[in-house]
PDB file of C-alpha atoms in Angstrom:
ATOM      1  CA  UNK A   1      -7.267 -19.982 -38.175  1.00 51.00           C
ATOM      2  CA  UNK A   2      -9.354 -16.594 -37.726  1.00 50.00           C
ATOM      3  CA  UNK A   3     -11.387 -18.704 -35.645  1.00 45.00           C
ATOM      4  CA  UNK A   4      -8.975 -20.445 -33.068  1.00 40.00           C
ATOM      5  CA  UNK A   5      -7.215 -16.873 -32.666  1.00 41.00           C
ATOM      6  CA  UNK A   6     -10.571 -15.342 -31.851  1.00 40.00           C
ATOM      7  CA  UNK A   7     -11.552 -17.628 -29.398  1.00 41.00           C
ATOM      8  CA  UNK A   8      -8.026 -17.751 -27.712  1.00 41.00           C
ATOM      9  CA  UNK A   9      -8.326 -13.775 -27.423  1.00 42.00           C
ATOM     10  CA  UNK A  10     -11.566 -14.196 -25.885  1.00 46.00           C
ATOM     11  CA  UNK A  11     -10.560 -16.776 -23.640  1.00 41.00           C
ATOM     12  CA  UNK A  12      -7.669 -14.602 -22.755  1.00 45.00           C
ATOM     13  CA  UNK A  13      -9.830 -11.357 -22.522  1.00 43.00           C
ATOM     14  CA  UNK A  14     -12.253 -13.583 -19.777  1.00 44.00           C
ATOM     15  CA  UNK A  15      -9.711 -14.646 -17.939  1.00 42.00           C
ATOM     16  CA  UNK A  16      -7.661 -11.404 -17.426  1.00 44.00           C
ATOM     17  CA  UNK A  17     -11.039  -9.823 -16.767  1.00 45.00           C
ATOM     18  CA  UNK A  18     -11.591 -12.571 -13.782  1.00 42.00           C
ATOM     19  CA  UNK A  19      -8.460 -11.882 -11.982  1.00 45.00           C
ATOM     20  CA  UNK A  20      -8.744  -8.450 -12.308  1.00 48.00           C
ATOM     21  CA  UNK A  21     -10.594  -6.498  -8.942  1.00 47.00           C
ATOM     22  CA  UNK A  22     -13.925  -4.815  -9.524  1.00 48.00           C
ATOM     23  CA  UNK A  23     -15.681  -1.765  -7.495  1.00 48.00           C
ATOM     24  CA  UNK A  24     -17.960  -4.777  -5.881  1.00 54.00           C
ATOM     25  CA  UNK A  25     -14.989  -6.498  -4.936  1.00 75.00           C
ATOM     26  CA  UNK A  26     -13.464  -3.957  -3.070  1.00 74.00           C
ATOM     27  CA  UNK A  27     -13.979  -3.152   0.618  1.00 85.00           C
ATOM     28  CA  UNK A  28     -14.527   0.342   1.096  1.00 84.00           C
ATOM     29  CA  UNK A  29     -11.832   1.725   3.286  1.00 86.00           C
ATOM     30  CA  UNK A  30     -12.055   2.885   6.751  1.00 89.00           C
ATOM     31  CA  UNK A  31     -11.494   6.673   6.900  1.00 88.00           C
ATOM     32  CA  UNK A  32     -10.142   8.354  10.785  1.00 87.00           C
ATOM     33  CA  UNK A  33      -9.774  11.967  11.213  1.00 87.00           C
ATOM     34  CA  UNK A  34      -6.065  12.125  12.642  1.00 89.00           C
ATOM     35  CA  UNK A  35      -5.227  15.507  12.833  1.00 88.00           C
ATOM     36  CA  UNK A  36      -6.455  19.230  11.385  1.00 87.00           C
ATOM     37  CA  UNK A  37      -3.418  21.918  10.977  1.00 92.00           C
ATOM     38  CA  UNK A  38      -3.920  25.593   9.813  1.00 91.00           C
ATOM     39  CA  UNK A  39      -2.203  26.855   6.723  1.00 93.00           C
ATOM     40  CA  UNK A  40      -3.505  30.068   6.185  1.00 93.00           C
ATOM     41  CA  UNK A  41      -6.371  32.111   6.841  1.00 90.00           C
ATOM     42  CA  UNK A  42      -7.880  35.437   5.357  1.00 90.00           C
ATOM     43  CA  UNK A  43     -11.383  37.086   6.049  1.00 91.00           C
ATOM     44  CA  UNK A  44     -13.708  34.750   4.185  1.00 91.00           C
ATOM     45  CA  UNK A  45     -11.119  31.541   4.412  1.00 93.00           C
ATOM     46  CA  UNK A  46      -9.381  29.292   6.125  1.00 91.00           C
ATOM     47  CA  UNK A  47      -7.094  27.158   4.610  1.00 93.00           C
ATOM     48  CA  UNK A  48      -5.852  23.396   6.514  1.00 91.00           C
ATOM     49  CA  UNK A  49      -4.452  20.580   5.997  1.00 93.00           C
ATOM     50  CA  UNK A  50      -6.815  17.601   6.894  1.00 91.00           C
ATOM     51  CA  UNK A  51      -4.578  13.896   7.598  1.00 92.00           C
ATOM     52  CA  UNK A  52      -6.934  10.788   7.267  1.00 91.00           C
ATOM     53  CA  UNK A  53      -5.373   7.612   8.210  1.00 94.00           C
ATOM     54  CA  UNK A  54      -7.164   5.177   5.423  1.00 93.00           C
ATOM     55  CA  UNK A  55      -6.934   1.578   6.405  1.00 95.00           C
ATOM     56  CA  UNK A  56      -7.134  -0.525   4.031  1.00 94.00           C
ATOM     57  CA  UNK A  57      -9.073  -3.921   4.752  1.00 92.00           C
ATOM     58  CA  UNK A  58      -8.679  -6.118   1.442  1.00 93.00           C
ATOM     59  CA  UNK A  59      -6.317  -8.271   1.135  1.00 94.00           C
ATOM     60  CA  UNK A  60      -4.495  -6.327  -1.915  1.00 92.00           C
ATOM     61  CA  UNK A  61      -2.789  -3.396  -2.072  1.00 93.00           C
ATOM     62  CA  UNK A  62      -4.847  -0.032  -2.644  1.00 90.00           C
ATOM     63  CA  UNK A  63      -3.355   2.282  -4.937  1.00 94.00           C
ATOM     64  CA  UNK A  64      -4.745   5.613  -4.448  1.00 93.00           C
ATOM     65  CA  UNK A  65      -4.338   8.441  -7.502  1.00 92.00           C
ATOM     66  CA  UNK A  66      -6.165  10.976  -5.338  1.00 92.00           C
ATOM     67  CA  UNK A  67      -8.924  12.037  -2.753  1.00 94.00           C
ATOM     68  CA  UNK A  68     -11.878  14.018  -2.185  1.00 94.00           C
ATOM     69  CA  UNK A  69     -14.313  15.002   0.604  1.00 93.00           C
ATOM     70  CA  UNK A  70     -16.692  17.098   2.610  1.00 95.00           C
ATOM     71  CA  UNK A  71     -16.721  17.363   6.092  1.00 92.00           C
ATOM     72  CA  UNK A  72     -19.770  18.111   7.972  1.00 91.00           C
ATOM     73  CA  UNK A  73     -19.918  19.720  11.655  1.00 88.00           C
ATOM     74  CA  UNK A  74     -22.012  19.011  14.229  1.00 86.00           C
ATOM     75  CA  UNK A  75     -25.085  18.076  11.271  1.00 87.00           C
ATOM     76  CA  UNK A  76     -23.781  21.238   8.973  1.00 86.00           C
ATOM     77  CA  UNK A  77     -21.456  21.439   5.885  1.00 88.00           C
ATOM     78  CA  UNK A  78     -17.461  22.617   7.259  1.00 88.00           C
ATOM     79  CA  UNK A  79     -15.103  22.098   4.689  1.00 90.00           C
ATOM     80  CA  UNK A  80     -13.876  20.547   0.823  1.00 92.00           C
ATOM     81  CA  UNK A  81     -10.771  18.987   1.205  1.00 92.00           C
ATOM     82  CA  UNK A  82      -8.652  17.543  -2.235  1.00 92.00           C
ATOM     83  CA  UNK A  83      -5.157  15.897  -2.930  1.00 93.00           C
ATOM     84  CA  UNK A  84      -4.176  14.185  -6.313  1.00 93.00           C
ATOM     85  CA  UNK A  85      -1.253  12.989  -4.579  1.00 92.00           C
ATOM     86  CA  UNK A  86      -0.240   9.336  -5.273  1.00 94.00           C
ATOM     87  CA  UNK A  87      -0.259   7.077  -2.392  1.00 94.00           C
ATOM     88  CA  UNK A  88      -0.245   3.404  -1.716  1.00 95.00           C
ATOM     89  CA  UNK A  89      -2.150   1.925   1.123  1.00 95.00           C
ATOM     90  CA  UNK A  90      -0.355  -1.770   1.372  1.00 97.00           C
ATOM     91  CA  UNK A  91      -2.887  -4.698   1.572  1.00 95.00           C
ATOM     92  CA  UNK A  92      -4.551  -5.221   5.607  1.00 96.00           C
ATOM     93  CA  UNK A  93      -2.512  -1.651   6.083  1.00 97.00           C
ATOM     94  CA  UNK A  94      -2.928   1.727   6.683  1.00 97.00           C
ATOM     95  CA  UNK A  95      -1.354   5.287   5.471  1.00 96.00           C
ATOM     96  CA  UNK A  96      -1.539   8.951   6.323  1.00 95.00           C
ATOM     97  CA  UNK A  97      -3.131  10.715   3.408  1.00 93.00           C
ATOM     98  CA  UNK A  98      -2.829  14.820   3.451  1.00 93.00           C
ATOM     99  CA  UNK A  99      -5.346  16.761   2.060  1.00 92.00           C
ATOM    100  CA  UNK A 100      -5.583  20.500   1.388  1.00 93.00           C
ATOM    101  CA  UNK A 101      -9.080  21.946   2.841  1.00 92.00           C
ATOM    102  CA  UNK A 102     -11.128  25.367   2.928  1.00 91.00           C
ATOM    103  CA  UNK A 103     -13.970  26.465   4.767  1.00 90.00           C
ATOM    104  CA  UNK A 104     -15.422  29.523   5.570  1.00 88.00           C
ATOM    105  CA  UNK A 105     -14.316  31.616   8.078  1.00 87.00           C
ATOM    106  CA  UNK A 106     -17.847  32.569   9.572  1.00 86.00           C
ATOM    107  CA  UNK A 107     -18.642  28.810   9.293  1.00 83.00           C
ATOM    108  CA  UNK A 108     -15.583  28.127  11.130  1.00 82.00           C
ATOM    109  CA  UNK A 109     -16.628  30.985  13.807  1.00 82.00           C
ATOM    110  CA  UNK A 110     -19.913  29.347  14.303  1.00 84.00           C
ATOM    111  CA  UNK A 111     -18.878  25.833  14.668  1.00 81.00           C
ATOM    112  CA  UNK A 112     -16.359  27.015  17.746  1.00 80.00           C
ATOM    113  CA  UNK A 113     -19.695  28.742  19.336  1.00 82.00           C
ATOM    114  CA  UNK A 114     -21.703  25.733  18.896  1.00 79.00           C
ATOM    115  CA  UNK A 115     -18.564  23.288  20.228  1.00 79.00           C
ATOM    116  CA  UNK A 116     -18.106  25.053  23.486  1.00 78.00           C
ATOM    117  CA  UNK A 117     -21.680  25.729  23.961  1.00 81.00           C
ATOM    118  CA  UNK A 118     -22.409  21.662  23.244  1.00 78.00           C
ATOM    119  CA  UNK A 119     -19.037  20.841  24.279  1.00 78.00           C
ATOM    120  CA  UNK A 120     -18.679  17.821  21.468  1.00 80.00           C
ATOM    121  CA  UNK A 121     -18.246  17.866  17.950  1.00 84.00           C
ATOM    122  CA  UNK A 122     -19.596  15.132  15.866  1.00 88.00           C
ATOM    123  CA  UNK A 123     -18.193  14.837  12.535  1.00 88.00           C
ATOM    124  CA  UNK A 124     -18.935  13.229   9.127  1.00 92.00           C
ATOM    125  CA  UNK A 125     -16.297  12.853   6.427  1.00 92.00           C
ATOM    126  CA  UNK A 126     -17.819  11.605   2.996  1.00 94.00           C
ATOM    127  CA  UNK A 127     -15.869  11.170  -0.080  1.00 94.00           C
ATOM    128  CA  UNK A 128     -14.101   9.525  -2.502  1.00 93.00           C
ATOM    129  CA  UNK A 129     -11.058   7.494  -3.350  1.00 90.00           C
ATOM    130  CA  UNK A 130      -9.320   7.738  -6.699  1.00 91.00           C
ATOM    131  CA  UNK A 131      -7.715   3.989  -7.513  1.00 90.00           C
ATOM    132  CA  UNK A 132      -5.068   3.215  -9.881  1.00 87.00           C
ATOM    133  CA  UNK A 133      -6.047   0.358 -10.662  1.00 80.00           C
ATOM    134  CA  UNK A 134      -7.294  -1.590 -13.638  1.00 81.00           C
ATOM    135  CA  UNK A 135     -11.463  -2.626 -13.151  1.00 77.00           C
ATOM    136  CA  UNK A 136     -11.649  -0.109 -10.165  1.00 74.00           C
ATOM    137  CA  UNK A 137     -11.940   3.500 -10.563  1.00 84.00           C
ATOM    138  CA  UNK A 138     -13.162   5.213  -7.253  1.00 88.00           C
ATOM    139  CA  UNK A 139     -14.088   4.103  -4.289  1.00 86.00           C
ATOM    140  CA  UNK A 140     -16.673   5.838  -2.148  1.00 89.00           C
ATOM    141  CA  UNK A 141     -15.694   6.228   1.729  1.00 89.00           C
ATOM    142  CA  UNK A 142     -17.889   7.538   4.636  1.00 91.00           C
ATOM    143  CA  UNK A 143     -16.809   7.931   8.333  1.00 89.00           C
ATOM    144  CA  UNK A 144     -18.669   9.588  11.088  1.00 91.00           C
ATOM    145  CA  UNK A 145     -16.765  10.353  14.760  1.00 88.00           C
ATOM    146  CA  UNK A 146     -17.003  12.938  17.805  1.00 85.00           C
ATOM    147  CA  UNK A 147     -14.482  14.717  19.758  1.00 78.00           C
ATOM    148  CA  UNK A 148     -15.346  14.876  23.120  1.00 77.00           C
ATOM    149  CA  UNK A 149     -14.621  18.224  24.485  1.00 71.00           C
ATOM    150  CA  UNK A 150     -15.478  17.847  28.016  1.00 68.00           C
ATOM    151  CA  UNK A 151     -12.315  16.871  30.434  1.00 66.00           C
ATOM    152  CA  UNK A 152     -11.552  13.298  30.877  1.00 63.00           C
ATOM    153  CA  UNK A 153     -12.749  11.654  34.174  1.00 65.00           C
ATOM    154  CA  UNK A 154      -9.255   9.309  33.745  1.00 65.00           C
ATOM    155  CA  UNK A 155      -7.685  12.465  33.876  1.00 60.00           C
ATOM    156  CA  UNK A 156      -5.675  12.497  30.606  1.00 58.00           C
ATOM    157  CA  UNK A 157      -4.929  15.561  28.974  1.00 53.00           C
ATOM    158  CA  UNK A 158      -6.020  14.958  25.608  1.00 50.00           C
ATOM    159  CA  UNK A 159      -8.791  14.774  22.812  1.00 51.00           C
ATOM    160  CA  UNK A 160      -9.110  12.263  20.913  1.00 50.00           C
ATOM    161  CA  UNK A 161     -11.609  11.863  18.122  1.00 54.00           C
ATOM    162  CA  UNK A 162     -13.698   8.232  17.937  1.00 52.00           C
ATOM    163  CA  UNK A 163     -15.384   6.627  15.091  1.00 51.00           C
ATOM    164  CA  UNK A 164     -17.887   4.923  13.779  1.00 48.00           C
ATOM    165  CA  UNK A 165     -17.374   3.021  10.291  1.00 47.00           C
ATOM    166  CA  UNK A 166     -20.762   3.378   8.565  1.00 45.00           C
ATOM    167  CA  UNK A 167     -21.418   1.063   5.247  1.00 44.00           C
ATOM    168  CA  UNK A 168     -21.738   2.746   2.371  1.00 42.00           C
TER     169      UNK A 168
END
C-alpha cells in the first residue's frame, strides 16, 4: 500500500511539474520606454516616474510581483528604477507598468549637454521581471531604443522613441 501511494504521488508530482511553466519556457517580454515624468528633484537627485509598456508574447498570462532596472544614456549609466506593484500582463497583451526612478542630477545635466550637442539619445533599459508564478521566478528583460531629437522631415511635432528588441 506504501508502495502504490508513493508511486501515485510521484506520478502526480511529474505531472503537475509538466504543466507547470519554467524560466526556459517563457518568452522574455518586450520592454518600450513610453513616457518619463518628474516627481521631484533636489541638488544631487532627481526623482521620476519611468512607464514601460511590457508586452507580453506567450500565450499565458504574465503575472508580474514587481520590476527592476537600469537605464543607460547615450552608452552611460542614467537611472535605477523599482516597483513591487502587482500587475498582470494578459496572455499576447500588453500593460503600462510605473516605476519609481533616481538619477543624479549632474548625470542628468550632462546627458541634456550631450543630447543637444548629438541631437539623439539612444537608450538601454535592462532588468528584471518578478513573476508570480509557480516554476518561474524572474524573468530577465533588455530593450535598447533612440529618440530622435532632430525635427521631423514629415513635419510632425513630436518625439517618439523606437526600439530594438535584443535577445537576452
Amino acid at each position: 500500500m506504501k508502495l502504490v501511494c508513493a508511486l501515485l504521488f510521484s506520478v502526480s508530482l511529474s505531472l503537475a511539474a509538466a504543466g507547470c511553466a519554467t524560466v526556459d519556457d517563457v518568452i522574455p517580454p518586450k520592454v518600450n520606454l513610453v513616457n518619463i515624468m518628474p516627481v521631484s528633484a533636489s541638488v544631487f537627485e532627481q526623482r521620476f516616474v519611468v512607464d514601460l509598456r511590457v508586452s507580453n508574447l506567450n500565450d499565458f498570462d504574465i503575472p508580474l510581483d514587481g520590476m527592476s532596472f537600469e537605464m543607460d544614456v547615450n552608452g552611460s549609466y542614467f537611472a535605477t528604477g523599482l516597483s513591487n506593484r502587482k500587475v498582470v500582463v494578459p496572455r499576447l497583451g500588453t500593460a503600462v507598468v510605473s516605476l519609481e526612478t533616481t538619477a543624479n542630477t549632474f548625470d542628468l545635466f550632462r546627458q541634456i549637454l550631450n543630447a543637444v550637442r548629438v541631437g539623439a539619445v539612444e537608450y538601454s533599459i535592462k532588468g528584471t521581471a518578478i513573476v508570480d508564478r509557480p516554476g518561474v521566478r524572474t524573468v530577465p528583460f533588455r530593450q535598447n531604443g533612440e529618440l530622435n531629437l532632430a525635427p521631423d522631415p514629415a513635419g510632425r511635432d513630436r518625439l517618439a522613441p523606437t526600439s530594438t528588441r535584443l535577445p537576452y
